[in-house]
PDB file of C-alpha atoms in Angstrom:
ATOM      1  CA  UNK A  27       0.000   0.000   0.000  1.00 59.00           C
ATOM      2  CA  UNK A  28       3.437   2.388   0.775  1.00 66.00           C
ATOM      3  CA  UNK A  29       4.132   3.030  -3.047  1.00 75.00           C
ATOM      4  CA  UNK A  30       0.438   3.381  -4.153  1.00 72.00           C
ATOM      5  CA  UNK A  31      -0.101   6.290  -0.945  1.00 66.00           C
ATOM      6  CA  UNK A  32       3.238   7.911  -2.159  1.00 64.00           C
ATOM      7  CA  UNK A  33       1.680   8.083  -5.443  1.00 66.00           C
ATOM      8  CA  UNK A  34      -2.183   9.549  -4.277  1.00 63.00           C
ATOM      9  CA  UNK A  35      -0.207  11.709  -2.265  1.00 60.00           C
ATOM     10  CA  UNK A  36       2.031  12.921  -4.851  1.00 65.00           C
ATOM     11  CA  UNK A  37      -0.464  13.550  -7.385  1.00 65.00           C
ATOM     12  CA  UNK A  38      -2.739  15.412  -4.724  1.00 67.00           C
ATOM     13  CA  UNK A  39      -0.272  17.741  -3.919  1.00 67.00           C
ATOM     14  CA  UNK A  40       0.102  18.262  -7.846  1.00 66.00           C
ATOM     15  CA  UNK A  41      -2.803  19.342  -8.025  1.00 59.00           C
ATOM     16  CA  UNK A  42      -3.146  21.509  -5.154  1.00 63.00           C
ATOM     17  CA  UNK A  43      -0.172  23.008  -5.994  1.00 61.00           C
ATOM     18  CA  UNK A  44      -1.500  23.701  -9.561  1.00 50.00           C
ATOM     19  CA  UNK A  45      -4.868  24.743  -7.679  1.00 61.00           C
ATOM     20  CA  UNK A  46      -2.672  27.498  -5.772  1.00 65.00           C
ATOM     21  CA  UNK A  47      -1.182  28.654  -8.584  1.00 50.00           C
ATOM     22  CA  UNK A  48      -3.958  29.208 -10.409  1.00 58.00           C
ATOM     23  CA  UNK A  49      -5.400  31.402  -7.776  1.00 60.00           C
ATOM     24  CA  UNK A  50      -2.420  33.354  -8.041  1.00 60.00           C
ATOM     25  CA  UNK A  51      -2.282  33.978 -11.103  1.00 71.00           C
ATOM     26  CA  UNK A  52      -5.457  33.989 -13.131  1.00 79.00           C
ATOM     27  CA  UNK A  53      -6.444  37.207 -11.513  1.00 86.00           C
ATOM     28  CA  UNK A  54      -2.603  38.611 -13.195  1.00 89.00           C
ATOM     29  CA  UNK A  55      -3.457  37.665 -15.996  1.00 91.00           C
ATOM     30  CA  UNK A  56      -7.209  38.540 -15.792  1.00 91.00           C
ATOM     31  CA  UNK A  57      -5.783  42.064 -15.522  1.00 91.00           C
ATOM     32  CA  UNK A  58      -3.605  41.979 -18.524  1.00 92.00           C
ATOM     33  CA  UNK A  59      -6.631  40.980 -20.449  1.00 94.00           C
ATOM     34  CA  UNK A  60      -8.517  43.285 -19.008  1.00 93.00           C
ATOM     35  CA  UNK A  61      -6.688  45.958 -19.428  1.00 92.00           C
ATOM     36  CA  UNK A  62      -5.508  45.568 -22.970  1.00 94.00           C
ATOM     37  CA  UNK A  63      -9.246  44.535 -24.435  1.00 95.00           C
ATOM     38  CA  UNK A  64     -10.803  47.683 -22.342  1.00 95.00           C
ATOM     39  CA  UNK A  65      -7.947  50.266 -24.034  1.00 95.00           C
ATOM     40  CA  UNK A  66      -9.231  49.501 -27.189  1.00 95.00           C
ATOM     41  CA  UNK A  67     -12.849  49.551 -26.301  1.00 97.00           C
ATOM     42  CA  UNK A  68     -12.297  53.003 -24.949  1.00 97.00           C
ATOM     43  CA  UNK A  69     -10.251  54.071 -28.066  1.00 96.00           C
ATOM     44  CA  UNK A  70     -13.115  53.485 -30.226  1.00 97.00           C
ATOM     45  CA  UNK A  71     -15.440  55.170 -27.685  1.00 97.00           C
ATOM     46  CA  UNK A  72     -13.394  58.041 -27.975  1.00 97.00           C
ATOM     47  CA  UNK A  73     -13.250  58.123 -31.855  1.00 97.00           C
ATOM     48  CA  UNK A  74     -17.307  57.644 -31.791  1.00 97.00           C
ATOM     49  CA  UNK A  75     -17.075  60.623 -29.259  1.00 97.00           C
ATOM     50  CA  UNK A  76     -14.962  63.111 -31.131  1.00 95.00           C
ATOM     51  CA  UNK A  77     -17.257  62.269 -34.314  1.00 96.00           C
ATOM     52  CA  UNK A  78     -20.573  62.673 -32.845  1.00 97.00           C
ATOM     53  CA  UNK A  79     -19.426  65.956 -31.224  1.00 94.00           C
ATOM     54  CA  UNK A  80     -18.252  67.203 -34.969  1.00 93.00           C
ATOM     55  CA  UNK A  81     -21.516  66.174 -36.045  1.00 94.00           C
ATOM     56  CA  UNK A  82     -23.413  68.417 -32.988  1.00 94.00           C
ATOM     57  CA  UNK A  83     -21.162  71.313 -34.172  1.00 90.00           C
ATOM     58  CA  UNK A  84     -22.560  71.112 -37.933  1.00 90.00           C
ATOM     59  CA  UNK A  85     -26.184  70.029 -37.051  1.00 93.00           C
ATOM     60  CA  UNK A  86     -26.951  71.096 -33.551  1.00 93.00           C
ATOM     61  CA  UNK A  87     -27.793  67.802 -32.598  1.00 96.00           C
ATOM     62  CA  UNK A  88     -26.017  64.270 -32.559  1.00 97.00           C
ATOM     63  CA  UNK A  89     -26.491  61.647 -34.698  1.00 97.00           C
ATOM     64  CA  UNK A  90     -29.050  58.710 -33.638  1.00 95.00           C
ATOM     65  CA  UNK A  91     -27.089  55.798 -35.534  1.00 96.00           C
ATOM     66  CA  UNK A  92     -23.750  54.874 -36.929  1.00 97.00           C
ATOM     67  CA  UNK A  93     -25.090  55.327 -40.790  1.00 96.00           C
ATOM     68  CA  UNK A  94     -25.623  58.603 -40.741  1.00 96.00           C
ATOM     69  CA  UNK A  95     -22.735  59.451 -38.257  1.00 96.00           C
ATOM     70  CA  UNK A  96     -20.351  57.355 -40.463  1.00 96.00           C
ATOM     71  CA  UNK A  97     -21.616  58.997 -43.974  1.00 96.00           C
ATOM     72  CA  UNK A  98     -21.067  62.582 -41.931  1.00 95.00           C
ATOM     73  CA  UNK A  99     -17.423  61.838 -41.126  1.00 95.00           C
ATOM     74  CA  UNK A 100     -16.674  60.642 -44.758  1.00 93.00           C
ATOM     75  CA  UNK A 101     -18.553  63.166 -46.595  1.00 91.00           C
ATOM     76  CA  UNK A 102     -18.935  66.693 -44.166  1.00 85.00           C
ATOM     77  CA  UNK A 103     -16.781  69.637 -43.905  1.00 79.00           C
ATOM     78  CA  UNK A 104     -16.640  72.319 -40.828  1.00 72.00           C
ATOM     79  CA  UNK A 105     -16.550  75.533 -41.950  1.00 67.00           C
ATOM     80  CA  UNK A 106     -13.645  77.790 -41.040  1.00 59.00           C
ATOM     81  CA  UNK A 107     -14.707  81.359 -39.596  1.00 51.00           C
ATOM     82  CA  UNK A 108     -12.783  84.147 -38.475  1.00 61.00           C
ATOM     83  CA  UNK A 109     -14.413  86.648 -36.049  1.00 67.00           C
ATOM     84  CA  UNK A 110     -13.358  90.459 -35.599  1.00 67.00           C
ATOM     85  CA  UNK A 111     -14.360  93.796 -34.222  1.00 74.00           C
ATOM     86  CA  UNK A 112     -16.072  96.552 -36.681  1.00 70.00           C
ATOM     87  CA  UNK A 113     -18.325  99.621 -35.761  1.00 71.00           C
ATOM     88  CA  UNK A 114     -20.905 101.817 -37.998  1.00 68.00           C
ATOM     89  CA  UNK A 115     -22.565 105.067 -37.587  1.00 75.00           C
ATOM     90  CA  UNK A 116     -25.900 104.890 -36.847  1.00 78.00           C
ATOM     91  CA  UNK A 117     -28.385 108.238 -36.963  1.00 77.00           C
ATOM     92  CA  UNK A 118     -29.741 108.096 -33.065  1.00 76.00           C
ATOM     93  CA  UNK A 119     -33.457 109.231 -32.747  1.00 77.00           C
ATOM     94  CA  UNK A 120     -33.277 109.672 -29.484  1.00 78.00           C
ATOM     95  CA  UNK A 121     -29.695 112.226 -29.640  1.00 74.00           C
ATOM     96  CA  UNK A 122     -30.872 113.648 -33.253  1.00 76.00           C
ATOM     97  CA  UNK A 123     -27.641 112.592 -34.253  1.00 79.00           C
ATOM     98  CA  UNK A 124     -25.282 109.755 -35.429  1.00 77.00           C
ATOM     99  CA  UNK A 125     -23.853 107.511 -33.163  1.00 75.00           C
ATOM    100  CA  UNK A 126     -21.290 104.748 -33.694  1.00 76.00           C
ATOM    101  CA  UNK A 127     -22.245 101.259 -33.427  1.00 77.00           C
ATOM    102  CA  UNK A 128     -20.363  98.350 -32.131  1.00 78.00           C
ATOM    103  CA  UNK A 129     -20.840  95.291 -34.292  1.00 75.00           C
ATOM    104  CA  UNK A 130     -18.812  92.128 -34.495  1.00 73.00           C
ATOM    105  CA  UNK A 131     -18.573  90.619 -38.125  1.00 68.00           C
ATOM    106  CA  UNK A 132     -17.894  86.600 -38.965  1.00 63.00           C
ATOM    107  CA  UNK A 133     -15.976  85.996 -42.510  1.00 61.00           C
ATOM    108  CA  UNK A 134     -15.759  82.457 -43.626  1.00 60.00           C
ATOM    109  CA  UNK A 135     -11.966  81.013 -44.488  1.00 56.00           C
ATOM    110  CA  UNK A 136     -13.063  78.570 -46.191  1.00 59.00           C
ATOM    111  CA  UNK A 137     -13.417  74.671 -44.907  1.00 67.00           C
ATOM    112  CA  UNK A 138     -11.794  71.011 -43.930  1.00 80.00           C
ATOM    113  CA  UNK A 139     -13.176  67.873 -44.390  1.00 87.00           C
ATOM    114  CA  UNK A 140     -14.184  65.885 -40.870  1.00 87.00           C
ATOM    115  CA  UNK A 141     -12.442  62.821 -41.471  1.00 90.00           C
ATOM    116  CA  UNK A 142      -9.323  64.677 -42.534  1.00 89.00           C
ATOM    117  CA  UNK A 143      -9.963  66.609 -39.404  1.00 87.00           C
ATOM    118  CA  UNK A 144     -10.559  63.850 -36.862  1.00 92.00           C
ATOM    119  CA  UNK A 145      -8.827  60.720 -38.316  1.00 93.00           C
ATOM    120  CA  UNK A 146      -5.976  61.816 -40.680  1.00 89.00           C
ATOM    121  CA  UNK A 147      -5.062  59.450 -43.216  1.00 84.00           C
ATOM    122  CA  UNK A 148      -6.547  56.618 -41.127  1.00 92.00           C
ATOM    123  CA  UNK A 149     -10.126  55.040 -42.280  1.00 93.00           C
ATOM    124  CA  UNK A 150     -10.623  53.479 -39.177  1.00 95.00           C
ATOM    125  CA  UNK A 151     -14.242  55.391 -38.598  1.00 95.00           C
ATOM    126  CA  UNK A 152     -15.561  52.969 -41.111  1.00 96.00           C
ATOM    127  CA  UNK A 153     -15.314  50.416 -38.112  1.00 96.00           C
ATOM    128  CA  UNK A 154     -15.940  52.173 -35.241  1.00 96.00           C
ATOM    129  CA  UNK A 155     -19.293  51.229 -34.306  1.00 97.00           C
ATOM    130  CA  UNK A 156     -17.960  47.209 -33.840  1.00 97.00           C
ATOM    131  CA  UNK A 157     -17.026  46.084 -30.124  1.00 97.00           C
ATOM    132  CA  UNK A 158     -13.034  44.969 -30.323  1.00 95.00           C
ATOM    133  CA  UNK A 159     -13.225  41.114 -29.518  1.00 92.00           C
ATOM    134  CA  UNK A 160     -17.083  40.176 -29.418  1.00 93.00           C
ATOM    135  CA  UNK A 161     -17.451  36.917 -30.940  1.00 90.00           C
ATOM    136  CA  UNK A 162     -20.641  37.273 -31.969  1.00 89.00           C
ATOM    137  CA  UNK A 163     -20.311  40.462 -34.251  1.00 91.00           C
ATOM    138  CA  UNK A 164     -21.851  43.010 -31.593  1.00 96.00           C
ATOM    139  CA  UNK A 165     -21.557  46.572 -32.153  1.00 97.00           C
ATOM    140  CA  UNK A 166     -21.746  49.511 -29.321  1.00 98.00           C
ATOM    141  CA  UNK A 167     -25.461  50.759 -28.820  1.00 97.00           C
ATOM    142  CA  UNK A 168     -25.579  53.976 -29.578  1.00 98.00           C
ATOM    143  CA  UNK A 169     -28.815  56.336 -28.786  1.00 97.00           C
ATOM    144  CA  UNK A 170     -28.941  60.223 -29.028  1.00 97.00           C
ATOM    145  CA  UNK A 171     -31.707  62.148 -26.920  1.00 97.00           C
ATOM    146  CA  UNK A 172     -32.976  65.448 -26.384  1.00 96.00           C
ATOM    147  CA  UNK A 173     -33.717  66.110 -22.585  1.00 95.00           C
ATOM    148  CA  UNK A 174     -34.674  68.827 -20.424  1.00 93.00           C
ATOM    149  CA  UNK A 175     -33.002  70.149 -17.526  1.00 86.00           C
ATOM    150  CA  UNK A 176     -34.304  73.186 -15.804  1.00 85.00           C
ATOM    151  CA  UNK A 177     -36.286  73.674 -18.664  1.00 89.00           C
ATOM    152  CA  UNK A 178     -33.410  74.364 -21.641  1.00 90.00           C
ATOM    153  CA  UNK A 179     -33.541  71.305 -24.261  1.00 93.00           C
ATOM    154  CA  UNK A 180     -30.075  69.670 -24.384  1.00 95.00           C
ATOM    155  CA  UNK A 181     -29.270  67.474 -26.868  1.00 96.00           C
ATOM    156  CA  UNK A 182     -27.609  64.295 -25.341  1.00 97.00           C
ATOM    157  CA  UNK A 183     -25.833  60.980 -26.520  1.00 98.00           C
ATOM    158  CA  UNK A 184     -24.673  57.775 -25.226  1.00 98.00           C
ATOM    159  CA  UNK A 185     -22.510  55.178 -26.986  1.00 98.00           C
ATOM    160  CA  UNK A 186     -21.939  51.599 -24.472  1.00 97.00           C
ATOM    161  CA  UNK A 187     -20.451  48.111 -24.361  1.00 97.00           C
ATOM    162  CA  UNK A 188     -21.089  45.175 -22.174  1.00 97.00           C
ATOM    163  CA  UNK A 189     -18.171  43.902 -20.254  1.00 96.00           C
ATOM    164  CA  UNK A 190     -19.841  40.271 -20.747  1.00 96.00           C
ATOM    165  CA  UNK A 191     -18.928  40.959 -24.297  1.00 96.00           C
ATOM    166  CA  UNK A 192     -15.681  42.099 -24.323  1.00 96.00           C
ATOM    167  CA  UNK A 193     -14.457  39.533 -21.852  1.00 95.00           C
ATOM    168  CA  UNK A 194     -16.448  36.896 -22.884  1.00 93.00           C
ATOM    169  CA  UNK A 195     -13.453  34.257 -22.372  1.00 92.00           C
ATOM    170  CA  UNK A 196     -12.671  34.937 -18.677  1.00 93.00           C
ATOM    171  CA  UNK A 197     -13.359  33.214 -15.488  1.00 90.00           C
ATOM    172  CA  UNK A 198     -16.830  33.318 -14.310  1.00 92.00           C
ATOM    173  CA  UNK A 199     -15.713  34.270 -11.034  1.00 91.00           C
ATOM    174  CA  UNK A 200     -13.407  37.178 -12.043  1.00 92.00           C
ATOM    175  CA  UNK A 201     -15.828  38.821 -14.435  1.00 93.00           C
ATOM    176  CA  UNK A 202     -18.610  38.699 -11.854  1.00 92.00           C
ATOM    177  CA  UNK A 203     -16.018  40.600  -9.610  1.00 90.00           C
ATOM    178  CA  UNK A 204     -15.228  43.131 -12.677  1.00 92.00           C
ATOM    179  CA  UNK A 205     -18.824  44.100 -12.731  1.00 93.00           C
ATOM    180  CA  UNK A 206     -19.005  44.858  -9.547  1.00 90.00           C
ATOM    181  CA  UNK A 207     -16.550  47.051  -9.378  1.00 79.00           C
ATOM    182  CA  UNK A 208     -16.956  50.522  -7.728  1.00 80.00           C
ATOM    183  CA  UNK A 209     -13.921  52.072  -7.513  1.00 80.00           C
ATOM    184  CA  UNK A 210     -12.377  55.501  -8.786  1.00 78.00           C
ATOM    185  CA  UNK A 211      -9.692  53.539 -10.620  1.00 81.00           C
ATOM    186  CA  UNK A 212     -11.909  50.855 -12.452  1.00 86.00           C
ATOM    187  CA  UNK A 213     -14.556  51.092 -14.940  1.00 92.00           C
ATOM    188  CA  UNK A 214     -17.459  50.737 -13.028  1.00 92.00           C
ATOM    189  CA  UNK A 215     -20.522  48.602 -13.614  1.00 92.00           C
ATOM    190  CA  UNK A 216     -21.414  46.439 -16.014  1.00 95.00           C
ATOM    191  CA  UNK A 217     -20.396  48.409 -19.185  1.00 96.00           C
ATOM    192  CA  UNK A 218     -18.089  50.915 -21.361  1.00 96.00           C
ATOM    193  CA  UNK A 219     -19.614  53.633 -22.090  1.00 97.00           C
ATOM    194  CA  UNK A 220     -19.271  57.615 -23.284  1.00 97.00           C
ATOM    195  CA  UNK A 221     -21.470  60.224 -22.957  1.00 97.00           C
ATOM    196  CA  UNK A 222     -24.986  60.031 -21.107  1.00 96.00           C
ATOM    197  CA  UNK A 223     -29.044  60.127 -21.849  1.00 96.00           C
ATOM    198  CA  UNK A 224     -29.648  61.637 -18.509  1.00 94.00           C
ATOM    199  CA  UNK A 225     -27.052  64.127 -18.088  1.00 94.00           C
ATOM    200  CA  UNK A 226     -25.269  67.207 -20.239  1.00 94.00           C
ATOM    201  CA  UNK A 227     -22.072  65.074 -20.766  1.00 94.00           C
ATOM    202  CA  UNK A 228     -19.702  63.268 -23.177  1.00 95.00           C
ATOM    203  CA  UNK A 229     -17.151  62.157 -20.610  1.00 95.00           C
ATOM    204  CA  UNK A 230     -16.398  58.291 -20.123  1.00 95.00           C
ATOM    205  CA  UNK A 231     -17.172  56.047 -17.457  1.00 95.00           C
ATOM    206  CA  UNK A 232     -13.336  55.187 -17.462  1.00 94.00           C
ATOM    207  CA  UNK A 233     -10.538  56.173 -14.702  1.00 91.00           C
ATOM    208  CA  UNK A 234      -8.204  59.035 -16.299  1.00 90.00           C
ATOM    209  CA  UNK A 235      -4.961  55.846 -16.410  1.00 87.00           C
ATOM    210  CA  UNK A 236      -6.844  55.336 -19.994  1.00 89.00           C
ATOM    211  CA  UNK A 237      -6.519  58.578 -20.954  1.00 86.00           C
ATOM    212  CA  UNK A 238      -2.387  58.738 -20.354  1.00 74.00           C
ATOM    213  CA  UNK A 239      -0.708  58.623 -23.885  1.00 57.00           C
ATOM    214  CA  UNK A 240       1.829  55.828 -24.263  1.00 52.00           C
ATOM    215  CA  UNK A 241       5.444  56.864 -24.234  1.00 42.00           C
ATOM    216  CA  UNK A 242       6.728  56.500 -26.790  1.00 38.00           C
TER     217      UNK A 242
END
């Protein structure tokens, strides 16, 4: 019976061993995942931002779905403007005689193209509406909204991702602990997102460690 306990015995602390380690490091590399996937989630968030905020600033309002917001970046132009101070005599009724008038006149430069604007030479817009890593082909909702608050109409936007989806591979246990995050330096809840339908913002739900350029 010696050699066949050694054996049991061996092999069990194999495997607890191996047990250990795994609960060492699959949260590491959990992170790393995590980290890299969500960086380029939030990239594309950012490029669905700065496009839907060019849009606002030639239509007054954001765009509702990728189609049109796509076609704008590929085909629309901002217009360049210059502003400056003039005057004018005006003949006062009040005085009985002319008075000069302050005025401020806009002249238009001429105008760039969005895309050449936003993206450069890159043609990544085309994709930005698909989630980096879904398996299943998902793309970020995207809403836009016009709400009130304290009664001026504000037009509002909201572009999200489920974590579920982006980390679709991961332990059970970990992701369950990833959406439940609340901390000031992790995404919290259960999604990516930019912008709001409740509130007059376009910020992230993302700490500001995504926001730090790479050095070079």
């Amino acid at each position: 019976m010696k050699p066949i306990l050694v054996i049991v015995f061996g092999l069990l602390s194999i495997f607890l061993g191996y047990k250990i380690y795994q609960s060492i490091n699959a949260p590491i590399e959990f992170n790393k995942v995590r980290k890299e996937r969500f960086s380029q989630v939030i990239a594309k968030l950012k490029d669905i931002r700065d496009s839907q905020e060019a849009y606002k600033t030639v239509n007054g309002r954001f765009a509702k779905d990728f189609g049109s917001l796509v076609k704008f970046v590929d085909t629309g132009s901002y217009t360049i403007t210059q502003q400056r101070d003039s005057s004018f005599m005006r003949f006062d009724k009040t005085y009985g005689i002319e008075l000069q008038k302050d005025t401020i006149i806009i002249d238009t430069l001429g105008f760039v193209k969005v895309k050449d604007s936003i993206f450069k030479n890159d043609d990544r817009y085309k994709t930005m509406m698909e989630v980096p890593y879904a398996q299943g082909g998902e793309k970020f909702e995207m809403k836009a909204d016009i709400i009130d608050k304290q009664g001026y109409k504000a037009h509002v936007f909201e572009a999200k991702a489920k974590k579920n989806i982006i980390l679709y591979d991961q332990p059970k246990d970990l992701l369950s602990r990833e959406n439940a995050h609340q901390s000031v330096e992790e995404v919290n809840g259960t999604e990516i997102k930019v912008g709001s339908l409740t509130d007059v913002s376009t910020n992230g739900n993302w700490p500001p460690i995504y926001d730090r350029k790479k050095k070079q």
